XYZ file of C-alpha atoms in Angstrom:
746
model
C -83.675 -11.358 2.931
C -80.135 -13.225 2.951
C -77.742 -11.472 5.156
C -74.268 -13.634 4.648
C -71.803 -13.813 7.938
C -69.640 -10.352 8.130
C -67.123 -10.275 5.176
C -64.184 -10.166 7.531
C -63.217 -11.359 10.663
C -60.917 -9.591 13.405
C -60.010 -11.978 16.287
C -60.011 -9.216 18.907
C -58.948 -11.667 21.774
C -55.987 -11.902 20.371
C -55.616 -8.638 18.614
C -54.655 -10.491 15.900
C -55.463 -9.162 11.781
C -56.959 -11.758 9.629
C -59.200 -11.352 6.160
C -61.175 -14.058 4.933
C -59.598 -15.981 1.749
C -61.234 -17.705 -1.126
C -60.709 -21.376 -0.138
C -58.443 -20.209 2.891
C -55.443 -19.465 0.584
C -52.789 -17.519 2.182
C -51.662 -14.191 0.540
C -47.995 -14.055 1.693
C -46.560 -10.858 2.789
C -42.915 -11.884 2.045
C -40.612 -14.048 -0.596
C -42.194 -17.407 -0.740
C -39.751 -20.213 -0.246
C -38.400 -20.956 -3.925
C -40.194 -18.781 -5.724
C -37.252 -17.298 -6.807
C -36.846 -20.677 -8.930
C -39.786 -20.629 -10.391
C -39.329 -17.013 -11.838
C -36.242 -18.098 -13.313
C -37.809 -20.950 -14.914
C -40.248 -18.285 -16.358
C -37.693 -16.661 -17.274
C -36.392 -19.263 -19.608
C -39.386 -19.633 -21.442
C -38.647 -17.777 -24.248
C -36.593 -20.634 -25.249
C -37.690 -23.836 -23.800
C -40.984 -25.209 -22.230
C -40.905 -28.411 -20.272
C -43.576 -28.056 -18.034
C -45.935 -30.965 -17.309
C -46.571 -32.144 -20.703
C -50.154 -33.321 -19.647
C -53.093 -30.536 -18.955
C -54.125 -30.268 -15.409
C -57.330 -29.735 -13.987
C -58.214 -25.927 -14.183
C -58.413 -24.765 -10.619
C -60.934 -22.227 -9.152
C -59.398 -20.246 -6.488
C -62.389 -20.897 -4.283
C -61.633 -24.058 -2.291
C -64.230 -26.399 -1.055
C -66.944 -24.356 -2.796
C -70.191 -26.089 -1.136
C -68.804 -24.328 1.891
C -68.736 -20.944 0.587
C -71.696 -18.562 -0.044
C -71.109 -17.314 -3.475
C -72.581 -13.547 -2.448
C -70.271 -13.087 -0.121
C -66.847 -11.199 -0.499
C -64.502 -13.262 0.132
C -60.843 -11.298 0.471
C -57.594 -13.121 0.714
C -56.071 -14.423 4.401
C -53.295 -12.256 5.839
C -52.897 -13.249 9.525
C -49.956 -11.534 11.572
C -48.585 -12.916 14.753
C -48.428 -9.453 15.837
C -50.768 -9.178 18.670
C -52.293 -5.388 19.077
C -51.582 -3.656 22.347
C -54.378 -1.660 23.785
C -51.732 0.888 24.339
C -50.231 0.859 21.064
C -49.591 4.333 20.180
C -51.094 6.530 17.182
C -49.253 6.635 13.875
C -49.348 9.855 12.097
C -49.691 9.740 7.906
C -48.636 12.613 5.705
C -48.194 14.830 8.567
C -51.803 15.144 8.263
C -53.756 12.175 10.106
C -53.738 10.427 13.422
C -54.762 6.712 13.023
C -55.314 4.344 15.904
C -54.176 0.781 15.581
C -55.982 -0.329 18.843
C -59.199 1.087 17.965
C -60.373 -0.480 14.976
C -63.917 0.106 13.191
C -65.414 -3.929 11.962
C -68.069 -2.122 10.750
C -66.510 -0.335 8.083
C -63.769 -3.231 7.201
C -63.070 -3.971 3.017
C -62.896 -7.603 2.363
C -58.937 -6.239 1.418
C -58.369 -3.633 4.310
C -59.131 -3.216 7.671
C -60.824 -0.221 9.174
C -59.602 2.089 12.089
C -60.325 5.090 13.771
C -58.552 8.001 12.092
C -58.601 11.856 13.256
C -57.060 14.804 11.312
C -53.910 16.755 13.247
C -56.183 19.967 12.569
C -60.196 20.189 13.588
C -60.861 21.461 10.058
C -62.986 18.926 7.433
C -65.249 15.945 7.782
C -64.644 12.944 9.828
C -62.180 10.073 8.205
C -60.959 6.815 9.215
C -58.271 4.872 7.888
C -58.368 1.421 5.503
C -55.479 -0.417 6.307
C -54.713 -2.569 3.048
C -52.585 -6.026 2.955
C -49.000 -5.564 2.450
C -48.129 -6.315 -1.275
C -51.176 -6.967 -2.446
C -51.326 -4.112 -5.591
C -53.753 -0.974 -4.879
C -55.125 0.247 -7.901
C -52.851 2.839 -8.110
C -53.624 4.661 -11.568
C -57.558 5.096 -10.152
C -56.150 6.363 -6.483
C -54.488 9.213 -8.142
C -57.869 10.477 -10.038
C -59.984 9.978 -6.919
C -58.302 11.538 -4.347
C -58.928 15.059 -3.097
C -61.940 15.260 -5.522
C -65.227 14.944 -4.632
C -67.383 12.426 -7.342
C -71.174 12.324 -6.274
C -72.848 9.588 -4.567
C -69.010 8.015 -4.158
C -67.127 7.599 -0.740
C -64.429 10.739 -1.187
C -61.334 9.343 -1.022
C -59.636 12.285 1.057
C -55.437 10.912 1.194
C -53.524 8.177 0.828
C -49.934 7.097 1.807
C -47.482 4.395 2.818
C -46.949 4.172 6.657
C -45.286 1.880 9.682
C -48.079 -0.156 10.803
C -47.226 -1.428 14.073
C -49.099 -4.873 14.277
C -47.464 -5.938 11.078
C -44.018 -4.719 11.801
C -43.873 -3.216 8.728
C -44.939 -0.859 6.422
C -47.972 -0.951 4.138
C -50.655 1.416 2.270
C -53.093 3.321 4.093
C -56.314 4.888 2.096
C -58.274 7.727 4.109
C -61.630 8.129 3.397
C -64.490 10.279 4.542
C -66.239 8.275 7.720
C -69.964 7.270 6.424
C -72.300 8.548 9.540
C -75.120 6.528 8.826
C -73.401 2.472 8.464
C -73.903 0.129 6.115
C -76.823 -0.172 4.469
C -76.593 -3.853 4.605
C -76.690 -3.672 8.300
C -79.152 -1.133 8.792
C -81.701 -3.184 6.084
C -80.780 -6.719 7.998
C -82.189 -4.685 11.303
C -85.151 -2.729 9.806
C -87.990 -4.329 10.391
C -90.475 -2.385 8.244
C -90.401 -3.746 4.406
C -91.358 -0.331 3.310
C -88.507 1.572 4.753
C -86.331 -1.264 3.434
C -87.635 -0.444 -0.193
C -87.030 3.315 0.410
C -82.711 2.698 1.069
C -83.049 0.262 -1.892
C -84.254 3.226 -4.112
C -81.543 5.190 -2.593
C -79.058 2.962 -3.817
C -80.694 2.903 -6.795
C -80.506 6.733 -6.777
C -76.852 6.691 -5.477
C -75.683 4.067 -7.976
C -77.366 6.054 -10.986
C -75.628 9.100 -10.110
C -72.315 7.771 -8.935
C -71.723 5.402 -11.922
C -72.513 8.016 -14.202
C -69.917 10.356 -12.731
C -67.043 7.727 -12.514
C -67.893 6.017 -16.213
C -67.386 9.864 -17.523
C -63.867 9.578 -16.167
C -63.109 6.369 -17.790
C -63.126 4.707 -13.973
C -64.832 1.642 -13.158
C -65.789 0.915 -9.590
C -65.861 -3.048 -10.185
C -66.474 -3.667 -6.276
C -70.591 -2.820 -6.125
C -72.141 -5.300 -3.481
C -74.899 -5.251 -1.329
C -72.625 -5.049 1.808
C -70.785 -2.031 0.017
C -72.703 0.924 0.098
C -72.467 3.297 3.032
C -74.983 5.891 4.095
C -73.035 9.099 3.823
C -75.214 11.084 6.724
C -76.621 9.845 10.353
C -80.451 10.497 9.133
C -80.003 7.924 6.255
C -81.033 9.960 3.561
C -77.792 10.056 1.541
C -76.123 6.769 -0.127
C -72.891 6.402 -1.414
C -70.764 3.465 -3.097
C -68.392 2.183 -1.282
C -64.680 2.109 -1.925
C -63.358 -0.017 -4.575
C -59.354 0.911 -4.804
C -57.931 -1.181 -2.210
C -57.246 -4.389 -4.360
C -57.004 -4.907 -7.952
C -60.670 -4.674 -10.051
C -62.972 -7.061 -9.498
C -60.435 -9.231 -6.989
C -63.045 -8.751 -4.042
C -66.488 -9.496 -5.832
C -68.266 -12.255 -4.749
C -68.800 -15.215 -8.112
C -72.649 -13.868 -8.359
C -71.968 -10.519 -8.715
C -69.468 -11.491 -11.879
C -70.688 -11.844 -15.303
C -70.746 -15.214 -16.557
C -67.592 -14.806 -18.294
C -65.542 -13.113 -15.485
C -66.953 -15.188 -12.830
C -65.093 -17.511 -15.182
C -61.236 -15.942 -14.582
C -59.654 -16.642 -11.277
C -59.964 -13.454 -8.795
C -56.611 -11.699 -9.566
C -57.523 -12.447 -13.343
C -61.456 -10.665 -13.793
C -59.913 -7.470 -15.218
C -60.748 -3.833 -14.652
C -63.749 -4.395 -17.369
C -66.312 -2.173 -18.739
C -69.287 0.216 -17.521
C -71.570 -2.620 -18.291
C -69.560 -5.168 -15.577
C -70.306 -2.144 -13.189
C -74.485 -2.223 -14.058
C -74.527 -6.367 -13.804
C -73.045 -5.915 -10.006
C -75.814 -3.559 -9.423
C -78.582 -5.673 -10.703
C -77.133 -8.536 -8.530
C -77.437 -5.693 -5.301
C -80.662 -4.992 -6.195
C -81.637 -8.673 -6.645
C -79.964 -9.276 -3.286
C -81.648 -6.414 -1.508
C -85.638 -6.658 -3.146
C -85.564 -10.554 -1.741
C -86.125 -12.490 1.974
C -83.707 -14.986 0.853
C -81.846 -15.281 -2.699
C -81.141 -18.656 -3.823
C -77.656 -19.577 -5.553
C -76.181 -22.592 -6.300
C -73.639 -23.712 -4.402
C -70.560 -24.083 -6.420
C -68.660 -21.747 -8.778
C -69.094 -24.175 -11.179
C -73.049 -24.869 -10.556
C -73.560 -21.378 -10.169
C -71.867 -20.208 -13.888
C -73.603 -22.891 -15.729
C -77.267 -22.056 -14.553
C -76.437 -18.599 -15.575
C -75.685 -19.527 -18.723
C -78.798 -22.414 -19.475
C -80.926 -20.381 -17.422
C -80.249 -16.966 -17.403
C -78.472 -14.536 -14.695
C -81.987 -12.905 -13.678
C -83.528 -16.286 -13.400
C -80.595 -17.813 -11.132
C -80.498 -15.178 -8.787
C -84.119 -14.053 -8.605
C -86.663 -16.172 -6.878
C -90.151 -15.607 -5.397
C -89.416 -14.380 -2.224
C -89.490 -10.623 -2.389
C -89.464 -7.648 -0.257
C -91.255 -5.769 -3.563
C -91.971 -6.634 -7.182
C -91.164 -2.750 -7.919
C -87.713 -3.088 -9.089
C -87.837 -6.603 -11.219
C -87.695 -4.174 -14.480
C -84.763 -2.803 -13.482
C -83.268 -5.872 -12.184
C -83.786 -8.192 -15.513
C -82.532 -5.347 -17.398
C -79.047 -4.904 -15.595
C -79.114 -8.649 -15.785
C -79.270 -9.361 -19.037
C -76.550 -11.654 -20.297
C -76.156 -10.253 -23.434
C -73.850 -6.954 -22.737
C -75.374 -5.114 -25.832
C -78.757 -5.509 -24.179
C -77.949 -4.771 -20.989
C -79.561 -1.661 -19.422
C -77.327 1.684 -19.029
C -77.578 5.072 -17.289
C -79.939 5.773 -19.752
C -82.612 2.844 -19.283
C -81.890 3.782 -15.524
C -82.846 7.570 -15.785
C -85.863 6.656 -17.861
C -87.135 4.342 -15.562
C -86.561 6.833 -12.193
C -88.424 9.815 -14.338
C -91.662 7.283 -15.182
C -90.818 6.999 -19.060
C -90.754 3.259 -18.500
C -89.807 0.999 -21.433
C -90.465 -2.961 -21.722
C -87.308 -4.652 -20.957
C -84.766 -6.307 -22.916
C -85.250 -9.806 -23.872
C -83.162 -11.995 -22.157
C -80.595 -14.031 -23.796
C -80.584 -17.118 -24.890
C -77.803 -19.384 -26.450
C -78.479 -21.514 -29.105
C -80.054 -25.179 -28.191
C -78.292 -28.485 -29.753
C -80.631 -30.916 -31.253
C -79.020 -33.868 -29.225
C -76.757 -33.323 -26.117
C -72.915 -34.072 -26.089
C -72.268 -35.867 -22.627
C -69.327 -34.474 -20.376
C -68.351 -36.448 -17.226
C -71.990 -37.529 -16.815
C -73.903 -34.524 -17.407
C -75.315 -33.783 -21.057
C -75.093 -30.579 -22.362
C -77.391 -28.910 -24.743
C -75.409 -25.488 -24.803
C -72.195 -24.848 -26.250
C -71.117 -22.587 -23.275
C -72.460 -25.149 -20.678
C -70.436 -27.687 -22.638
C -67.169 -25.130 -23.374
C -67.224 -24.614 -19.120
C -67.298 -27.865 -18.553
C -64.344 -29.018 -20.850
C -62.331 -26.696 -19.351
C -62.861 -27.968 -16.158
C -61.180 -31.191 -17.257
C -58.430 -30.780 -19.649
C -57.988 -34.819 -20.138
C -61.468 -35.561 -20.921
C -61.290 -32.399 -22.932
C -58.624 -33.255 -25.317
C -59.879 -36.629 -26.445
C -63.081 -35.384 -27.690
C -61.285 -32.810 -29.408
C -58.646 -35.235 -31.027
C -61.040 -37.869 -31.984
C -63.197 -35.276 -33.559
C -66.195 -35.691 -31.190
C -66.326 -32.010 -30.017
C -66.370 -30.656 -33.649
C -68.682 -33.459 -35.385
C -71.126 -32.342 -32.671
C -70.609 -28.826 -33.206
C -70.925 -29.321 -36.779
C -74.460 -31.770 -36.516
C -75.749 -30.681 -33.219
C -75.430 -26.689 -33.673
C -75.043 -26.323 -37.064
C -71.547 -24.464 -37.030
C -69.574 -25.518 -40.029
C -67.252 -22.228 -39.462
C -66.627 -22.833 -35.721
C -66.194 -27.025 -36.464
C -63.762 -26.300 -39.257
C -61.749 -23.968 -36.747
C -61.145 -26.751 -34.451
C -60.453 -29.232 -36.988
C -57.921 -26.897 -38.026
C -56.370 -26.757 -34.910
C -56.092 -29.994 -34.124
C -54.318 -30.549 -37.575
C -52.167 -27.807 -36.585
C -51.334 -29.857 -33.473
C -50.745 -33.227 -35.333
C -47.844 -31.444 -37.051
C -45.790 -31.207 -33.699
C -46.802 -33.668 -31.790
C -43.457 -34.119 -29.873
C -43.491 -30.893 -28.951
C -44.734 -30.892 -24.732
C -46.259 -27.812 -25.588
C -48.522 -28.820 -27.962
C -51.834 -30.198 -26.198
C -51.860 -27.137 -23.561
C -52.294 -24.624 -26.652
C -54.426 -26.655 -28.723
C -56.958 -27.081 -25.308
C -56.650 -23.614 -24.964
C -57.380 -22.282 -28.345
C -60.245 -24.577 -28.719
C -61.718 -23.346 -25.579
C -61.201 -19.795 -27.027
C -62.627 -20.984 -30.199
C -65.814 -22.524 -28.243
C -66.055 -19.652 -26.099
C -64.441 -16.506 -27.667
C -66.144 -14.329 -24.744
C -64.582 -16.606 -21.941
C -61.248 -15.938 -20.180
C -58.109 -17.576 -21.393
C -57.986 -20.833 -19.983
C -53.576 -22.175 -20.252
C -52.348 -24.604 -17.640
C -54.888 -24.505 -14.677
C -54.870 -20.440 -15.298
C -58.134 -18.823 -16.267
C -57.728 -14.744 -17.121
C -59.393 -12.198 -18.924
C -56.372 -11.075 -21.465
C -56.277 -7.582 -20.136
C -56.058 -8.904 -16.422
C -52.815 -10.990 -17.019
C -50.772 -8.916 -14.926
C -52.742 -8.622 -12.046
C -53.872 -12.330 -12.087
C -49.279 -12.994 -12.244
C -48.912 -10.600 -9.170
C -51.782 -12.530 -7.152
C -50.606 -15.717 -8.211
C -46.863 -14.845 -7.278
C -48.529 -13.720 -3.569
C -49.963 -17.112 -3.198
C -46.645 -18.599 -3.521
C -48.141 -20.421 -6.825
C -46.595 -20.716 -10.449
C -45.806 -18.280 -12.615
C -44.732 -20.325 -15.610
C -48.248 -20.745 -17.310
C -48.366 -17.178 -17.446
C -44.953 -16.832 -19.086
C -45.415 -19.565 -21.749
C -49.270 -18.099 -22.433
C -47.626 -14.682 -23.502
C -44.723 -16.496 -25.333
C -46.755 -18.639 -27.479
C -49.677 -15.759 -28.317
C -52.551 -17.409 -26.693
C -54.613 -14.308 -26.275
C -54.149 -13.717 -29.664
C -56.685 -15.767 -30.670
C -58.726 -14.201 -28.707
C -58.118 -10.683 -29.425
C -59.027 -11.799 -33.226
C -62.174 -12.905 -32.406
C -63.265 -10.399 -29.932
C -62.186 -7.124 -31.441
C -62.610 -5.315 -34.737
C -58.948 -3.984 -35.089
C -56.025 -5.691 -36.006
C -55.207 -8.913 -32.918
C -51.462 -7.599 -33.053
C -52.497 -3.655 -31.961
C -54.332 -4.974 -29.452
C -51.986 -7.308 -27.828
C -49.824 -4.486 -28.175
C -51.861 -1.977 -26.385
C -52.372 -4.769 -23.945
C -48.940 -5.266 -22.779
C -48.444 -8.439 -24.802
C -45.226 -7.551 -27.168
C -43.097 -5.512 -24.614
C -44.344 -8.918 -22.279
C -42.894 -11.210 -24.450
C -39.884 -8.794 -25.372
C -39.030 -8.876 -21.655
C -39.517 -12.986 -20.939
C -37.057 -13.127 -23.618
C -34.848 -11.547 -22.145
C -32.796 -13.161 -18.920
C -30.609 -9.811 -17.953
C -31.638 -7.944 -14.964
C -34.138 -5.497 -15.559
C -36.331 -8.239 -17.811
C -38.211 -11.449 -17.317
C -40.751 -11.735 -15.199
C -40.274 -9.412 -12.914
C -40.602 -6.763 -15.263
C -43.841 -8.239 -16.783
C -45.261 -8.025 -12.843
C -44.012 -4.483 -12.161
C -44.910 -2.963 -15.540
C -48.326 -4.933 -15.661
C -49.038 -3.799 -11.506
C -48.724 0.120 -11.314
C -49.648 -0.537 -7.298
C -47.603 -3.008 -6.959
C -44.529 -3.114 -4.839
C -41.553 -3.931 -5.112
C -40.087 -7.321 -4.160
C -36.868 -7.091 -3.025
C -35.829 -9.059 -0.394
C -33.753 -5.901 0.248
C -37.022 -4.003 0.636
C -38.338 -6.294 3.104
C -40.901 -4.482 5.461
C -41.209 -1.113 3.072
C -43.830 -0.544 0.831
C -42.433 0.474 -2.554
C -44.426 1.888 -5.509
C -43.225 4.889 -6.255
C -39.281 5.455 -7.548
C -38.943 8.470 -5.017
C -39.448 6.199 -2.242
C -36.725 3.306 -3.233
C -33.672 5.174 -2.447
C -35.147 6.357 0.780
C -35.765 2.500 1.622
C -32.305 1.775 0.254
C -30.700 4.561 2.864
C -32.305 2.363 5.769
C -31.114 -0.835 4.117
C -27.485 0.288 3.940
C -27.253 0.838 7.653
C -27.479 -2.835 8.395
C -26.830 -5.219 5.146
C -24.288 -7.120 4.465
C -21.744 -4.458 3.052
C -20.860 -7.352 -0.141
C -24.286 -7.821 -1.103
C -25.519 -6.056 -4.197
C -27.311 -3.235 -3.759
C -29.392 -3.969 -7.531
C -30.849 -7.009 -7.588
C -33.417 -8.225 -10.543
C -35.898 -6.937 -8.712
C -35.065 -3.481 -7.950
C -33.607 -3.363 -11.435
C -36.575 -4.597 -13.161
C -38.465 -2.174 -10.758
C -36.609 0.807 -11.519
C -36.371 0.187 -15.614
C -40.584 -0.135 -15.292
C -40.822 3.264 -14.024
C -38.762 5.068 -16.371
C -38.453 2.217 -19.601
C -35.682 3.297 -22.195
C -33.678 5.239 -20.123
C -31.839 3.014 -17.814
C -31.227 0.358 -20.737
C -27.401 1.287 -21.079
C -26.960 0.576 -17.442
C -28.951 -2.390 -17.341
C -26.603 -3.700 -20.028
C -23.385 -2.762 -17.938
C -25.112 -4.481 -14.862
C -25.674 -7.489 -16.834
C -21.943 -7.511 -18.152
C -19.652 -10.368 -16.467
C -16.784 -8.239 -15.824
C -17.190 -7.480 -12.574
C -15.968 -3.546 -12.637
C -18.831 -3.219 -15.352
C -21.411 -4.468 -13.586
C -20.501 -2.573 -10.630
C -20.463 0.415 -12.403
C -23.806 -0.165 -13.921
C -25.481 -0.569 -10.535
C -23.672 2.897 -9.392
C -25.086 4.422 -12.704
C -28.860 3.095 -12.185
C -29.093 4.102 -8.455
C -27.435 7.596 -9.719
C -29.699 8.246 -11.665
C -32.890 7.057 -9.725
C -31.446 9.783 -7.294
C -31.001 12.650 -9.690
C -34.558 12.308 -11.294
C -36.671 11.484 -7.960
C -34.681 11.974 -4.710
C -31.482 14.531 -5.136
C -30.782 14.449 -1.552
C -27.955 13.073 0.034
C -27.732 9.425 1.256
C -24.609 8.817 2.634
C -25.309 4.605 3.957
C -26.351 3.904 0.486
C -23.133 5.651 -1.109
C -20.716 3.887 1.325
C -22.752 0.742 0.668
C -21.578 1.031 -3.056
C -18.290 2.896 -2.323
C -17.228 -0.349 -0.737
C -17.300 -2.630 -3.741
C -15.893 -0.331 -6.420
C -12.674 -1.244 -6.300
C -13.179 -3.532 -9.412
C -13.820 0.272 -11.063
C -10.585 1.783 -9.824
C -8.426 -1.364 -10.315
C -9.034 -0.713 -14.021
C -7.073 2.228 -14.339
C -3.366 1.722 -15.510
C -1.627 4.387 -13.749
C -0.967 3.815 -10.235
C -0.696 7.475 -9.031
C -4.470 7.477 -10.616
C -5.383 4.609 -8.794
C -3.910 6.224 -5.527
C -5.579 9.180 -6.353
C -9.411 7.710 -6.845
C -8.905 5.576 -3.616
C -8.230 8.659 -1.677
C -11.062 10.756 -3.044
C -13.265 8.053 -2.710
C -14.153 8.178 0.715
C -14.500 12.030 0.573
C -17.306 11.464 -2.060
C -19.137 8.985 -0.030
C -19.449 11.054 2.748
C -21.248 13.649 0.688
C -23.994 11.320 -0.218
C -24.313 11.885 -3.806
C -23.912 9.258 -6.092
C -23.778 11.043 -9.150
C -20.522 12.662 -7.359
C -18.702 9.263 -6.835
C -19.957 8.118 -10.413
C -18.340 11.272 -11.822
C -14.961 10.425 -10.343
C -15.147 6.691 -10.963
C -16.157 7.267 -14.490
C -14.598 10.495 -15.433
C -14.210 9.952 -19.555
C -11.335 12.657 -19.794
C -9.728 10.788 -16.733
C -9.787 7.373 -18.712
C -8.667 8.380 -21.844
C -5.545 10.212 -20.599
C -5.228 6.663 -18.567
C -5.699 4.787 -21.914
C -3.683 6.779 -24.074
C -0.482 7.115 -21.215
C -0.636 2.995 -21.491
C -0.523 3.082 -24.884
C 2.139 5.320 -25.330
C 4.198 3.103 -22.650
C 3.176 0.074 -25.049
C 4.482 2.020 -27.979
C 7.754 3.004 -26.841
C 8.899 -0.239 -25.770
C 7.796 -1.982 -28.529
C 9.795 1.104 -30.706
C 13.087 0.371 -28.423
C 12.920 -3.299 -29.035
C 12.442 -2.718 -33.106
C 15.925 -0.594 -32.911
C 17.718 -3.361 -30.908
C 16.439 -5.827 -33.508
C 17.928 -3.444 -35.955
C 21.073 -2.841 -34.800
C 21.339 -6.347 -34.284
C 20.888 -7.129 -37.957
C 23.156 -4.976 -39.389
C 26.317 -5.864 -37.698
C 28.573 -9.292 -39.005
C 28.454 -11.220 -35.523
C 32.410 -11.882 -36.038
C 33.570 -8.294 -35.925
C 35.558 -6.290 -33.375
C 33.006 -4.020 -34.245
C 29.991 -6.492 -33.446
C 31.506 -7.291 -30.394
C 31.384 -3.038 -29.232
C 28.067 -3.008 -30.428
C 26.659 -5.865 -28.811
C 28.010 -4.262 -25.605
C 26.643 -0.958 -26.610
C 23.416 -2.615 -27.530
C 23.396 -4.637 -24.224
C 23.620 -1.287 -22.149
C 20.627 0.493 -24.405
C 18.662 -2.948 -23.675
C 19.351 -2.566 -20.004
C 18.461 0.979 -19.793
C 15.590 0.614 -22.017
C 14.002 -2.205 -19.797
C 14.812 -0.750 -16.737
C 13.463 2.454 -18.132
C 10.331 0.327 -19.371
C 10.026 -1.645 -15.861
C 9.701 2.009 -14.072
C 7.006 3.102 -16.628
C 5.120 -0.009 -15.585
C 5.311 0.645 -12.068
C 3.848 3.838 -12.387
C 1.113 2.260 -14.606
C 0.612 -0.979 -13.537
C 0.255 -2.833 -9.709
């Protein structure tokens, strides 16, 4: 049986942590150079789009594919320059677990997390180990909350989780605590097992675990999306109880080898594969069984060749050869690898097979053949789906064939699908009405691909994602330092709308709203803090930590962790730095939605005083909501910037009073105390009323003087006397007004 190299590498000689990436692309754990400029451009996309008008080839994210094992978990690269000292002290997580950075467990690594020894502070409970996740990579936070502390049959138990400082990385990261499987990894046991009979028993144990585990997960609306032959473990040291491995340390489907993904999800970039459905888990189980029941697995050498082979020959024929350990499970594998999800075996069919009620396997899905092939880049295509996938990799070629009518004509004449041909022709006509718009060709290309292969991912400007996975796709692209503009434009041009129109029975607008597209479109059109591409990232990825440079070295995914982190930042930051940048504003807004809209409006105000007051309001709201405890350093930081707010008051005595009271409120560390002092409605009303009275009195006095002057003959003695009186009165009035102004203004 084929056994690929271990999915993770650990350079123990240097003590360096490393997780191998697809094609060697680096997933950065800090703000990439120039990325802020990328985000600013993406924010502007609602008004204008000026990216290169000629579509670029779609990237596959797999690097040199000929050198890559398509059955192997790839993961993401993050290499720390910090060496792991043998004397590194253990860290404590949640006051419950001691974790040992100097004692790695490479046999329990995940593609996107490294394993280390861990112990309970108290000796009670099952043995555990720690999985240390890649900093900044989003975890499946929603699923983690459902799993923690719950025992799910045939699944590795998630005991606890949290954020802790990890010395080798010199920063905080997310850590998962799992029960420790005592019998090791199933794939390692199979590799070393000489008896085929024993191997078959182990494989059947996996089948039982798969049936029970997936049934339990799916009943909770949880999809595993990380089932692989190398992600199965023996819970007990007698190796009787097989459990499904962890699946929450990275986005759904992210760590899956291409072979384990269905045809359509395999076409997507790693971050854009999506949560999927039960059928996707069952397909992956079929691949795992195929790998384990063969001594060697026939797989093409590249992503494009593998997907094309699956379409042309079916997944079963592509992944199952003749070098079998046993043919007993072939019916199961054939049923699970059916490329038609509606015909794919489910839990019920598996239970029937296990219990001896054998049914005939479903017929493999066979696409319609064209009478004559269409040649793309020297390769003849007789299937619509292989042709669509081929042109998706070659936008320049595709656009020519779309615009000159070659593709719609081939569809109409050779596939006899006049409706599809008509749809493509309509799209071309629409594009011809706006030839001067730079995005026209991109939109035409993307929408034509959706028509040609409706189940495939959205392909637009070099990115490929299932519609429900656009959030994770954006997140991964950002961490790799890539461009977010294609995603922003795809949202604004409503590229996914056609996908929903074709694939769903309900209203496309309703489905787009449910998938978050309508709110994302609204956020992208608002360039103010709290919105833009940042808001989309956090709203669509609840497990994505706040990327503010002010929080470098932290891992903040929960609102209650934000102010404690800012409190630490406040102790060393330049006091002139604003405490609420675009990332913090968007992160908070993504967690509390409309509750902070007034504060965000104030933060966007060009008036410095209102802007500072808006930041204070936002952070005060967070403190009252999630952390009603003092943060004196943070209060001092904000307090050092509130001079413009004090200057909003006209009365000098009031300003003096505020200036003397601010340090007292700052020392309390309660931002609401400082806000009540500076944004006191009663005090501001009194100040405005007093100022208006002073202005009114001055105006009335001026009017009286003018009236006196206008009623007297300028040549009379009385005029002279009145003039003297008027001068005296005017002098007194002016003096009085000066005194009043001294009281109310600087």
